[in-house]
PDB file of C-alpha atoms in Angstrom:
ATOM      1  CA  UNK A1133      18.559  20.901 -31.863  1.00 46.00           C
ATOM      2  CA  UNK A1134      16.800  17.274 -31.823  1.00 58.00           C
ATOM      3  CA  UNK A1135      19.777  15.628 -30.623  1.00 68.00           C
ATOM      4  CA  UNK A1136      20.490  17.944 -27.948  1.00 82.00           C
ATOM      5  CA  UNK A1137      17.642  16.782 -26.356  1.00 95.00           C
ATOM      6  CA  UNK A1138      17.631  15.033 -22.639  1.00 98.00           C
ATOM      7  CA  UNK A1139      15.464  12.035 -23.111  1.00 98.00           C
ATOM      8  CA  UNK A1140      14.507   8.887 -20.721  1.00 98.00           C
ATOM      9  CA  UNK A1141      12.690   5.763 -21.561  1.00 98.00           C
ATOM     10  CA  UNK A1142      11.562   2.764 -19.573  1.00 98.00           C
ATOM     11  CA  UNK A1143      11.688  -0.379 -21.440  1.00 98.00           C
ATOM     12  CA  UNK A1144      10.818  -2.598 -18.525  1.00 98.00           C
ATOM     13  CA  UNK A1145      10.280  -2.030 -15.117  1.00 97.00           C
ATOM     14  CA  UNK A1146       9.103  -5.060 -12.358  1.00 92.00           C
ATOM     15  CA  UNK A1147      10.542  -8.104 -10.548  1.00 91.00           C
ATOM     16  CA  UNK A1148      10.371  -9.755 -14.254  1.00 92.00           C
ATOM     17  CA  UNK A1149      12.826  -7.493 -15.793  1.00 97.00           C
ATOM     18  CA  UNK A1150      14.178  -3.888 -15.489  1.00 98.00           C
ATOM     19  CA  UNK A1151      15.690  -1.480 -18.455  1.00 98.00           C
ATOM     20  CA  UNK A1152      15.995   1.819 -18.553  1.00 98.00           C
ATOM     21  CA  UNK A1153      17.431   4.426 -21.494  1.00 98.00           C
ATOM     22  CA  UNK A1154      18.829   8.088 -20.587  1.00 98.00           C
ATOM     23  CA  UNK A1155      20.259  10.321 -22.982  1.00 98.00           C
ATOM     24  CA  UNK A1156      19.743  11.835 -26.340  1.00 98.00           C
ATOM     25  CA  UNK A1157      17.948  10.917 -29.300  1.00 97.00           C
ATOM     26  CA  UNK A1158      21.337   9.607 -30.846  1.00 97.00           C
ATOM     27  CA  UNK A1159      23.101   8.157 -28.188  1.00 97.00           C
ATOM     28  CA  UNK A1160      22.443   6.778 -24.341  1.00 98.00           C
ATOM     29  CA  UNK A1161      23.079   4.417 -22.007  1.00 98.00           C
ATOM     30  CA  UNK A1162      20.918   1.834 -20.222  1.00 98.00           C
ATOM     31  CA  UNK A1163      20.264   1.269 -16.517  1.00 98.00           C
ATOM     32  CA  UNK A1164      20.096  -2.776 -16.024  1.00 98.00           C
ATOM     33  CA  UNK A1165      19.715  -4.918 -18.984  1.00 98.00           C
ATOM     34  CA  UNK A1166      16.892  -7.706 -17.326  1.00 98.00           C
ATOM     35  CA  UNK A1167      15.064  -8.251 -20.108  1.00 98.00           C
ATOM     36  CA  UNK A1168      16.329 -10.273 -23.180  1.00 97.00           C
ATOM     37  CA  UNK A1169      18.889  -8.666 -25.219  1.00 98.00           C
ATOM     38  CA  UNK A1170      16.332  -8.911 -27.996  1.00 98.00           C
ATOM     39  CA  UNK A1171      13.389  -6.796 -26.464  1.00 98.00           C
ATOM     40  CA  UNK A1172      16.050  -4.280 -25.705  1.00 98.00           C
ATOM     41  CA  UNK A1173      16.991  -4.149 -29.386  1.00 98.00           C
ATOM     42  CA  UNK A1174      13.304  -4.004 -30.320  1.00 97.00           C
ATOM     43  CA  UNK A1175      12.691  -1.084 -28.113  1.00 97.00           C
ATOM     44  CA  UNK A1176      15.877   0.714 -29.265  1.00 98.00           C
ATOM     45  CA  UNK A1177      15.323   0.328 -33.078  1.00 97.00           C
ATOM     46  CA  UNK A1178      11.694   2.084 -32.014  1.00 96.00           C
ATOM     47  CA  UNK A1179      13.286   4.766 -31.136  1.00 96.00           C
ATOM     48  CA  UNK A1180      16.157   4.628 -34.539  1.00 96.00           C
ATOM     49  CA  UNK A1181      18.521   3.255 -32.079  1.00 97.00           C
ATOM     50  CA  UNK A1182      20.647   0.016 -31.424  1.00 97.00           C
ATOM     51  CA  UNK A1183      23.215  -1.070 -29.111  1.00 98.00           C
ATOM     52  CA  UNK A1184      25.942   0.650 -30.895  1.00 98.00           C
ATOM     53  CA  UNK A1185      24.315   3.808 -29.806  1.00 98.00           C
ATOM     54  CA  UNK A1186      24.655   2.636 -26.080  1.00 98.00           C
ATOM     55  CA  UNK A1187      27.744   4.006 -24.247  1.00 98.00           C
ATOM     56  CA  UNK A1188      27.149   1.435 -21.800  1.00 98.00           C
ATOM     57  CA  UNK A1189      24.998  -0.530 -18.926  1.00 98.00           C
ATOM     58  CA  UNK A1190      25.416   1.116 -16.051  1.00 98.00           C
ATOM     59  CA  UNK A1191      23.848  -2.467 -13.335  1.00 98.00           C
ATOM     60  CA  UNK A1192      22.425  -1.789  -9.819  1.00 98.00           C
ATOM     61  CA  UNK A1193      22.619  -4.794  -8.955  1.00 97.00           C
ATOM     62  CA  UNK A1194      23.258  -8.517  -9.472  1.00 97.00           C
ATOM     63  CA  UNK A1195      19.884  -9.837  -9.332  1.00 97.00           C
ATOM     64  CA  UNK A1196      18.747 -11.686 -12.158  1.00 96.00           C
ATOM     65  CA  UNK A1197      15.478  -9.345 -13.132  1.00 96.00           C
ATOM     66  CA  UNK A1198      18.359  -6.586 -13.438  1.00 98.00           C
ATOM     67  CA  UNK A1199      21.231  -9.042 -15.626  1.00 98.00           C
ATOM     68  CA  UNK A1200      19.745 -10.915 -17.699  1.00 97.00           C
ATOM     69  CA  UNK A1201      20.915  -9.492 -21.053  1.00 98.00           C
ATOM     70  CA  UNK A1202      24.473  -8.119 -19.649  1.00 98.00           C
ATOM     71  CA  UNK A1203      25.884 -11.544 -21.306  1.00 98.00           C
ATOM     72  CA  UNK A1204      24.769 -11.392 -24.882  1.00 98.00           C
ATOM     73  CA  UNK A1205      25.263  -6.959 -24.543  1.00 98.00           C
ATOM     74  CA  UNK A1206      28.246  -7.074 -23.255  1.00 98.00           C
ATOM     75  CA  UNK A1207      30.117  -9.837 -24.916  1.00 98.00           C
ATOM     76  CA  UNK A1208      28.167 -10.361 -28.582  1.00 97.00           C
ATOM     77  CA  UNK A1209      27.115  -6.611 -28.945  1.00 98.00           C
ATOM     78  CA  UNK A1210      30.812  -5.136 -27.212  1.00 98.00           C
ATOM     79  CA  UNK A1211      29.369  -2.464 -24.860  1.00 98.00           C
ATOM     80  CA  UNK A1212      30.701  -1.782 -21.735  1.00 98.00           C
ATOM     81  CA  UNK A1213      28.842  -2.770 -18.720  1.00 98.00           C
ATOM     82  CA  UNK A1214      29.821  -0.692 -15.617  1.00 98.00           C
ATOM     83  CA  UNK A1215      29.567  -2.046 -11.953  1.00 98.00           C
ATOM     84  CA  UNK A1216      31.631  -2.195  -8.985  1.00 98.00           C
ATOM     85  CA  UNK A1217      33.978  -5.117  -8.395  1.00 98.00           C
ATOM     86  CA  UNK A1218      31.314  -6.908  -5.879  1.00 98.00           C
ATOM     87  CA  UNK A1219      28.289  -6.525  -8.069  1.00 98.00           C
ATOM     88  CA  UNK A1220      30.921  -8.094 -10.989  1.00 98.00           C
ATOM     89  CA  UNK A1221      31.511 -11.240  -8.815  1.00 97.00           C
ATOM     90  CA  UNK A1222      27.562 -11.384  -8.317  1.00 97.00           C
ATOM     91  CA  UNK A1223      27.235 -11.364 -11.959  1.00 98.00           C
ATOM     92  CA  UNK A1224      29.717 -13.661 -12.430  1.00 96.00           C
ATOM     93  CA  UNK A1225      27.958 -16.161  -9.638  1.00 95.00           C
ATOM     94  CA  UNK A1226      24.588 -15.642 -11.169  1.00 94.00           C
ATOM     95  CA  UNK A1227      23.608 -18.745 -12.579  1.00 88.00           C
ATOM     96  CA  UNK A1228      20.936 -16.935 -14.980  1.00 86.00           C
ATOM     97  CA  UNK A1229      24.081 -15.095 -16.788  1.00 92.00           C
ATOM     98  CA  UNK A1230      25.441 -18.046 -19.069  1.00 90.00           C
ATOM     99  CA  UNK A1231      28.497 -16.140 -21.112  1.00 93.00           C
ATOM    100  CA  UNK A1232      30.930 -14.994 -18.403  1.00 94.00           C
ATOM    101  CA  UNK A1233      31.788 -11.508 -18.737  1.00 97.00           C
ATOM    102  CA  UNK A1234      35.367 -10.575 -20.115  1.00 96.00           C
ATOM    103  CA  UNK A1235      36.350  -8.078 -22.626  1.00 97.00           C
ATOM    104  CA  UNK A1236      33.017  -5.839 -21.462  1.00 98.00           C
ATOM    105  CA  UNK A1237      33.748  -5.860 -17.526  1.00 98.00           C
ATOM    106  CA  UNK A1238      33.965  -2.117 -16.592  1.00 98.00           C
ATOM    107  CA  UNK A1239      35.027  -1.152 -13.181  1.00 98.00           C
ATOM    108  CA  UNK A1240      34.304   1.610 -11.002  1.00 98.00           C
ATOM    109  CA  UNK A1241      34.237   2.652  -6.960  1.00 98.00           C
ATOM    110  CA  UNK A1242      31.115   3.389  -5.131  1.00 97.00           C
ATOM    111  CA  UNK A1243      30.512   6.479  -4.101  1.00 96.00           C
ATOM    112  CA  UNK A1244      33.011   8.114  -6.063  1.00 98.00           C
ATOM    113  CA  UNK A1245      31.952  10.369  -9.071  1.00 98.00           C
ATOM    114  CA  UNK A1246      33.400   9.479 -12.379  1.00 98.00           C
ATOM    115  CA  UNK A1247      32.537  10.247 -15.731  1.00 98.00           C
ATOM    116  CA  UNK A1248      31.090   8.489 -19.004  1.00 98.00           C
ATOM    117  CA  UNK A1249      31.513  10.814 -22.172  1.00 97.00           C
ATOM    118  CA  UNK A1250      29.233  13.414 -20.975  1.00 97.00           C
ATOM    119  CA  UNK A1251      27.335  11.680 -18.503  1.00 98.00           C
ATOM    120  CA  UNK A1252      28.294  12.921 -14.698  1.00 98.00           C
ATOM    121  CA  UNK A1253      28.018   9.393 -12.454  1.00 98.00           C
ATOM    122  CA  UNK A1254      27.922   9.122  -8.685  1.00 98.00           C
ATOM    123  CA  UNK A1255      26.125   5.944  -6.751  1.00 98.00           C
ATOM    124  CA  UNK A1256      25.217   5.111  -3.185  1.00 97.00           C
ATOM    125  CA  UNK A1257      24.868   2.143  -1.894  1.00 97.00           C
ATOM    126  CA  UNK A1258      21.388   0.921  -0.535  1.00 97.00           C
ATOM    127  CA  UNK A1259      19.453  -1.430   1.309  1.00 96.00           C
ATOM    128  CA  UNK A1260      18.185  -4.278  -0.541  1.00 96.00           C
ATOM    129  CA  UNK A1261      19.336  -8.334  -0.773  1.00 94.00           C
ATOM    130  CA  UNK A1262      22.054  -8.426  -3.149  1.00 96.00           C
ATOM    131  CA  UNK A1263      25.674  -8.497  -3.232  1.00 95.00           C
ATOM    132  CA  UNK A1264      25.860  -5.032  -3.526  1.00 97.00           C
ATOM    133  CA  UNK A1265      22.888  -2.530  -4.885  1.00 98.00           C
ATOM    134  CA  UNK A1266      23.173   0.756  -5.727  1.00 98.00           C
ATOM    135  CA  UNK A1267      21.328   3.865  -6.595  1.00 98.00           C
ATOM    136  CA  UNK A1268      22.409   5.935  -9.178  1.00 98.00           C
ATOM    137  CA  UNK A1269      22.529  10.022  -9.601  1.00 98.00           C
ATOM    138  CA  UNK A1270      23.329  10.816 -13.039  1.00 98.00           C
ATOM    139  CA  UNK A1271      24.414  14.622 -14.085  1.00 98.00           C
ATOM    140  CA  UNK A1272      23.997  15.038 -17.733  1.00 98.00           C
ATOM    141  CA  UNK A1273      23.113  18.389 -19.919  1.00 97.00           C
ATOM    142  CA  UNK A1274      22.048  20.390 -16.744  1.00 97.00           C
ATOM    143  CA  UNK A1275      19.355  17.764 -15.905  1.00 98.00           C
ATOM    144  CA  UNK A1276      19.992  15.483 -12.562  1.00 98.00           C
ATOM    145  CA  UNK A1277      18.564  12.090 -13.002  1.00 98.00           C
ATOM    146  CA  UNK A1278      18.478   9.450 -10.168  1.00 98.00           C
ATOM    147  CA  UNK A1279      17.268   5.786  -9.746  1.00 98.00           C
ATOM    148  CA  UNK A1280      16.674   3.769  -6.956  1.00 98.00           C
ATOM    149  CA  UNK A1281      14.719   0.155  -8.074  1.00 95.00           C
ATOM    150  CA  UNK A1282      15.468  -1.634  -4.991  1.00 96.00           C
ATOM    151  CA  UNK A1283      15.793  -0.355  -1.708  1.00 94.00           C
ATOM    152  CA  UNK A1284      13.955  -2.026   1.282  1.00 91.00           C
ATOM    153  CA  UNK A1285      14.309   0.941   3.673  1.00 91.00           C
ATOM    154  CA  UNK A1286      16.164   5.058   2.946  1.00 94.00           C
ATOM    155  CA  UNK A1287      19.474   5.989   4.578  1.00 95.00           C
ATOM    156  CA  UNK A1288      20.488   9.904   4.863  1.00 96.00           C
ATOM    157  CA  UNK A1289      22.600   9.879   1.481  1.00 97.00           C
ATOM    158  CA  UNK A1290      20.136   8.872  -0.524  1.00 97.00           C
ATOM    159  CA  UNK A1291      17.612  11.157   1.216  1.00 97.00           C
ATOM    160  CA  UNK A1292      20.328  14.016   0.411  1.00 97.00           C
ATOM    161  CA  UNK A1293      20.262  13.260  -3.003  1.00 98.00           C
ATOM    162  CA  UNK A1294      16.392  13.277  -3.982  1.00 98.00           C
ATOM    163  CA  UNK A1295      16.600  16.740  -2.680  1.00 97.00           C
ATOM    164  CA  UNK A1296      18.718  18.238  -5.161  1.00 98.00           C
ATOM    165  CA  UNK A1297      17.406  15.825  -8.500  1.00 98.00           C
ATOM    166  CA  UNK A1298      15.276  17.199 -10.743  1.00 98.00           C
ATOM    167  CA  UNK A1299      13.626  13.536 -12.082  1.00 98.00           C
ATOM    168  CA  UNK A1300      13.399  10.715 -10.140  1.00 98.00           C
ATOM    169  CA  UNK A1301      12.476   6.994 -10.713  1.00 98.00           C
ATOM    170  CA  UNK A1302      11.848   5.222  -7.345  1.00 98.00           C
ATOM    171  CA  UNK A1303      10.449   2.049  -6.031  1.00 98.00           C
ATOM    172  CA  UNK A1304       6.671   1.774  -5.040  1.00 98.00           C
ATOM    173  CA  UNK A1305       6.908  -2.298  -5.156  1.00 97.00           C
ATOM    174  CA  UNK A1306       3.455  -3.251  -3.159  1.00 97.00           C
ATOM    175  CA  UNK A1307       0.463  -2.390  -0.922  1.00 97.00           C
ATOM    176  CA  UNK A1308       1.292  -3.947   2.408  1.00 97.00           C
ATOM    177  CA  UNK A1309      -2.486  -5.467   2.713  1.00 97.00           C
ATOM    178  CA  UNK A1310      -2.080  -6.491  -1.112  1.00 97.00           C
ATOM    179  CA  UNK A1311       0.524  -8.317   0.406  1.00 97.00           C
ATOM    180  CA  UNK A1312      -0.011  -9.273   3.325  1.00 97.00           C
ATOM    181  CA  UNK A1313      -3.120 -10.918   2.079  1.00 96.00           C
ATOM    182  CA  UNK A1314      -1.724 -12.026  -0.764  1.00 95.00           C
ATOM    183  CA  UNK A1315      -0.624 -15.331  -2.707  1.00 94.00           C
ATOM    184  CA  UNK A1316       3.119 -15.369  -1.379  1.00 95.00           C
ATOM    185  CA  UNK A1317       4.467 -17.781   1.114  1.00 96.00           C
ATOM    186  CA  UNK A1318       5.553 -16.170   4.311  1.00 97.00           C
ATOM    187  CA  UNK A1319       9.149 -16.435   3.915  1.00 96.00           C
ATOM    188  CA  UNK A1320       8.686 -14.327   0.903  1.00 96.00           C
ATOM    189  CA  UNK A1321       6.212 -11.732   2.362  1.00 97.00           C
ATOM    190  CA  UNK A1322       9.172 -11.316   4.932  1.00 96.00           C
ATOM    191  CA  UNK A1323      11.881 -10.689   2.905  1.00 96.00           C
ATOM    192  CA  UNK A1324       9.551  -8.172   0.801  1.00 96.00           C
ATOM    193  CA  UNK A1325       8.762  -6.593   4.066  1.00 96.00           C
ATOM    194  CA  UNK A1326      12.367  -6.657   5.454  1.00 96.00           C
ATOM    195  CA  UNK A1327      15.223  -3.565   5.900  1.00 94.00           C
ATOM    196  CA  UNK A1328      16.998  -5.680   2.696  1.00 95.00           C
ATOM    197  CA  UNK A1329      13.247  -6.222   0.806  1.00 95.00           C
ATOM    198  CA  UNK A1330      11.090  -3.516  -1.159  1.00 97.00           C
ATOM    199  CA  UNK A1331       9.943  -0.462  -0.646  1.00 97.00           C
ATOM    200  CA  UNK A1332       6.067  -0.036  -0.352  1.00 98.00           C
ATOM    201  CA  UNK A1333       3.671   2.883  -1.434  1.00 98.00           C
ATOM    202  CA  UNK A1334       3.512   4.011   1.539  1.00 98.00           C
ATOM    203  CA  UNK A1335       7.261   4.499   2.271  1.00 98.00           C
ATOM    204  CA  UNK A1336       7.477   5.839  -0.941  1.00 98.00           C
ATOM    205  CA  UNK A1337       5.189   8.913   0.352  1.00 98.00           C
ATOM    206  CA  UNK A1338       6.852   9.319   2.954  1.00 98.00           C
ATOM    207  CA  UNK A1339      10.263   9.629   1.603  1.00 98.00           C
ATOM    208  CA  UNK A1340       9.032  11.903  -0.782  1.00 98.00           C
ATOM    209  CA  UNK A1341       7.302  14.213   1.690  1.00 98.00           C
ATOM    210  CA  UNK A1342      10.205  14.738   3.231  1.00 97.00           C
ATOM    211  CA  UNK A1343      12.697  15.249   0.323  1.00 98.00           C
ATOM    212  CA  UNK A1344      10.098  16.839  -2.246  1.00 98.00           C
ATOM    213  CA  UNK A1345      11.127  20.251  -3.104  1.00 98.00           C
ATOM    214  CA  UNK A1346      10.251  22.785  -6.346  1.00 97.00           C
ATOM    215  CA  UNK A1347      13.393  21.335  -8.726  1.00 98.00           C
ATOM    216  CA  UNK A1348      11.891  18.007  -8.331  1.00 98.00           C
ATOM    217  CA  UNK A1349       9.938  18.256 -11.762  1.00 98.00           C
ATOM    218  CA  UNK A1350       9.209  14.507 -12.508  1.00 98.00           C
ATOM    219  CA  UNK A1351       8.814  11.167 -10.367  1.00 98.00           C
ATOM    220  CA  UNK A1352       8.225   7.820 -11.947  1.00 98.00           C
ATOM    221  CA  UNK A1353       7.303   4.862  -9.770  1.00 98.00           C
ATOM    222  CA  UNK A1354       9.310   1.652 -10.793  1.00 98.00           C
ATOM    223  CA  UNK A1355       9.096  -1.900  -9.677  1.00 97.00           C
ATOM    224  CA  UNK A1356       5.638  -2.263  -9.215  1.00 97.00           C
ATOM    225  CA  UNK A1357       4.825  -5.894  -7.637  1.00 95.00           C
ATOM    226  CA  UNK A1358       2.282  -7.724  -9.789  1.00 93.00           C
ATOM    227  CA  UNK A1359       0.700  -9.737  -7.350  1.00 94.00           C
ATOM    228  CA  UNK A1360       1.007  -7.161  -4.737  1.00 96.00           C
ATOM    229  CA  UNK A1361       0.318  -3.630  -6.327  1.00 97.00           C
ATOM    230  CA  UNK A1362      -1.548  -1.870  -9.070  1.00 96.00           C
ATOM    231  CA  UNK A1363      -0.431   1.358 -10.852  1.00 97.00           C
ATOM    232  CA  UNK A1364      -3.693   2.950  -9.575  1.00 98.00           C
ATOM    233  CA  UNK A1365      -2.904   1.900  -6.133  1.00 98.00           C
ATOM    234  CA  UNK A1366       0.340   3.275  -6.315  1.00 98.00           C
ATOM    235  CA  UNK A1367      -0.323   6.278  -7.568  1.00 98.00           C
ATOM    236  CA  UNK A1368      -3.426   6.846  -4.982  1.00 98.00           C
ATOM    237  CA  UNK A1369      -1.215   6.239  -2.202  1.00 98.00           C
ATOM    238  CA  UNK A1370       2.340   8.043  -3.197  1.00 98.00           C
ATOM    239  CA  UNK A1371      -0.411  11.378  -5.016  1.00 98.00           C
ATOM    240  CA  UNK A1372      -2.297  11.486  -1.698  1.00 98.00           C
ATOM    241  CA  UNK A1373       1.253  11.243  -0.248  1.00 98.00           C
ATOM    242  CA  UNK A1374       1.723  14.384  -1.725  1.00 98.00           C
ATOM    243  CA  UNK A1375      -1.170  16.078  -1.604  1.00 98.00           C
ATOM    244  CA  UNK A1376      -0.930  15.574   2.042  1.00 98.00           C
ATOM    245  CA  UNK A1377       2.134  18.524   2.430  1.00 98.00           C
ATOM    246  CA  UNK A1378       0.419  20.832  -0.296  1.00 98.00           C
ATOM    247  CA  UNK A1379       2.181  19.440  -3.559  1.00 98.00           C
ATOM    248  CA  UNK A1380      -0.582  18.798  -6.402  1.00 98.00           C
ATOM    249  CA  UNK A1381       0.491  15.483  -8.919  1.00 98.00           C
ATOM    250  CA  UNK A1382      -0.071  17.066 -12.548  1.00 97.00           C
ATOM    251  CA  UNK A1383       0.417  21.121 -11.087  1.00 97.00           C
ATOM    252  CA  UNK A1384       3.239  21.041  -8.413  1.00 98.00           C
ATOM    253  CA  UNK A1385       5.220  17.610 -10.099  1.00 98.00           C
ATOM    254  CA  UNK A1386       5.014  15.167 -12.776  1.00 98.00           C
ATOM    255  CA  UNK A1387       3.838  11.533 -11.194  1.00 98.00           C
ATOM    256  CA  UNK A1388       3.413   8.336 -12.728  1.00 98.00           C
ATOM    257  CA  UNK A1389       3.484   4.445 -12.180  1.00 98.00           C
ATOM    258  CA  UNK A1390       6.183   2.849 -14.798  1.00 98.00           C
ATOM    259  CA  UNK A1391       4.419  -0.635 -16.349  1.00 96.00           C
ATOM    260  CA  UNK A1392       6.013  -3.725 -15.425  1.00 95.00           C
ATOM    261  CA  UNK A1393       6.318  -5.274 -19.576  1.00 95.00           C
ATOM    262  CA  UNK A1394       5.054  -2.364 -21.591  1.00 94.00           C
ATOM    263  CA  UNK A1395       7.514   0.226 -22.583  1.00 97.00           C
ATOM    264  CA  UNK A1396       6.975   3.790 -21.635  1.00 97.00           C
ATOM    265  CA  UNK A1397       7.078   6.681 -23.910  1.00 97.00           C
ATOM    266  CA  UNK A1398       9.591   8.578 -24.076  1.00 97.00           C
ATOM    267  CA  UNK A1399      10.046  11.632 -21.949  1.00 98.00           C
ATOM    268  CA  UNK A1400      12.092  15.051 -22.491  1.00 97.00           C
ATOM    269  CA  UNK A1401      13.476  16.413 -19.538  1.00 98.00           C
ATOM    270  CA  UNK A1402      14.066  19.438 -18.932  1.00 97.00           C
ATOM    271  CA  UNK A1403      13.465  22.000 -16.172  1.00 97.00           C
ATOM    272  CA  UNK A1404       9.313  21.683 -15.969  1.00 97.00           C
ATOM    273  CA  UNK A1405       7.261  19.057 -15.333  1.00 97.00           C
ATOM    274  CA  UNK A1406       6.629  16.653 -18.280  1.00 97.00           C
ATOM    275  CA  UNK A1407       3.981  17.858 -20.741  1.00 94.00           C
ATOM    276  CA  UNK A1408       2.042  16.413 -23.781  1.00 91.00           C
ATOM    277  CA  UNK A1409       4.566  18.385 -26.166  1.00 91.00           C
ATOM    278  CA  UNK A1410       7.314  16.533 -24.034  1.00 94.00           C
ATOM    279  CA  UNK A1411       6.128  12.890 -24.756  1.00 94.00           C
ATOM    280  CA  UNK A1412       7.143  11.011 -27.447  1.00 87.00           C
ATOM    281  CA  UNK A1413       5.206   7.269 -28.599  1.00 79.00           C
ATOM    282  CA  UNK A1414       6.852   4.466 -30.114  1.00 66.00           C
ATOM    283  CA  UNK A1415       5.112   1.528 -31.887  1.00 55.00           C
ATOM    284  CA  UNK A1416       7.540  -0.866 -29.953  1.00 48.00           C
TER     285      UNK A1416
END
């Protein structure tokens, strides 16, 4: 049936806003709300949704390209946004987030699997210059979903867990010469290029090389610096990545670079790598 379908949908992805939908065509929830609470209802009436649809926001993290629209969700629109208690005090520090949050604060412990109607949660916590940020492994319908926007350098758990997903959306934020020859001040280069910064294409690669295996059907590259990367770029560097230990993009795995502003299509998942019949186009 249509609504039995596992679907996922980027609505934003880039160090000017991230959004993300998972779920079926009748009801989801978003990953990060950093776009404006309008563009995310834009987006969902594209696909015949709005927020009453949305279980909830499940929020890596307290930077603002990853809160912006918890506010005006949250406390105008009455769902539930999920986060541990330290990434809740971020919010509530953040400057950008002008409503405090109150009667939509959800809490929940790190590392510890809970559950949200059907959805199967469990989160680690990685590297990256926040209060707290968090990756997130997401069980739902037989399908294992994980995310990981931010994360300046891989620890074992999360290495552990992109070997048993079956679709992935990870960082590929720059080119270290884009960068490094770049527009940035140095301070900011650094931080980018820190433990606590962003993860490059060429980590990327790497990570994957070593945690690819054959239930890994689909990989989506998020976070994609726009001074300091290009989707083609990216998708050179993580595909020759790939090729390099014998796994073809297109034959072997599903790969591509998420747009920073421009939604995605949307994408049923299911165990094969995504084809035509599985993509879905919205005039939003």
């Amino acid at each position: 049936m249509e609504d039995e379908k596992v679907i996922f949908r980027c609505f934003a992805s880039g160090s000017s806003g991230n959004c993300y939908y998972l779920g079926t065509p009748t009801q989801g929830i978003l990953i990060d709300a950093g776009i404006s609470a309008r563009a995310i209802s834009k987006h969902l009436r594209g696909m015949r949704l709005d927020f009453s649809n949305i279980l909830g926001v499940l929020v890596t993290h307290d930077h603002a390209d990853h809160i912006r629209a918890v506010d005006a969700i949250g406390e105008r629109m009455h769902v539930p946004i999920f986060a541990t208690r330290a990434i809740h005090e971020g919010i509530g520090r953040n400057y950008g987030v002008k409503e405090k949050l109150r009667t939509s604060k959800r809490y929940f412990e790190k590392e510890e699997e809970w559950q949200l109607r059907d959805f199967t949660i469990n989160t680690i916590q990685v590297s990256h210059d926040a209060t707290e940020c968090l990756s997130y492994i997401i069980d739902f319908r037989g399908q294992r979903f994980m995310i990981v926007t931010d994360c300046g350098e891989p620890n074992q758990m999360l290495e552990e867990y992109i070997a048993t997903s079956n679709h992935l959306v990870i960082e590929a934020n720059h080119d270290e010469q884009m960068l490094l020859n770049g527009p940035y001040p140095t301070y900011l280069k650094e931080r980018i290029l820190s433990p606590r910064g962003h993860q490059s294409n060429v980590m990327c690669g790497k990570l994957l090389q070593r945690n690819y295996h054959d239930k890994l059907y689909n990989i989506w590259l998020c976070h994609l610096g726009r001074e300091n990367n290009d989707p083609e770029v990216a998708f050179g560097t993580v595909g020759q990545a790939l090729l390099d230990v014998g796994v073809v993009p297109g034959k072997d795995v599903f790969l591509m670079p998420l747009e920073r502003t421009t939604p995605s299509p949307t994408f049923v998942l299911e165990d094969t790598i995504i084809t035509k019949e599985q993509i879905y186009h919205y005039d939003s």
